[in-house]
C-alpha angles and dihedrals in degrees: 000000000000116000096358120135097230119078114242092247091055091051091049091052093047092049096047097042101040117005100051093046093048092046091052089054090047094053091047098049107027097083093046105043126095086213119028094176098105093068130081119212117202121183134176122234107227125193105235096212096055104016087235122155104239103163149331140250127200142181124202143120119304105207093195091064127074117256133304081052109162105144136197115217131176146170134194127198110258089243090067105039120121096036100098095253094125093050091048092050094046093049090048093052092046090052092049094048095045095044100040107032140046091251111128102171131044128188133199136183132199131180109262092239095048097095096172093054092047089052090052091055094048092047088051092057102260119146120223111239100176143275126314130184117234120176090346094304129110116244131180108238119216134185133194123191121205093230091055098046120100109223109227 
């Protein structure tokens, strides 16, 4: 992936050895568990036109946030920012989690100075709750409840 710190071979190994196996468990157990919070879902963001891996999106527990603390996180290669890919991925994951699991509340954080990421969260329906400090940095803290989200 362009401008990412990890070499491509390292990413391939991480994805094949850990991510795919964990995702398979997620898809098997999410719909059937009374509490899906112990699982982490990690997905690639793939550009449809070229089948290129351009980013990732994940959902797992964020220990720094108060319960219920399932978070959505994401990143896009700098070569593909500003095209709506993050918003599309976030909305897609929200839809999947709210329609196929028992998850009723999602959280998200973005550095206070990361205007594009904050815009993605607002466009995706998240409500700003305030500022929280994580690892000595200020983050905006967002929450989205299933009963307030408009399914698109």
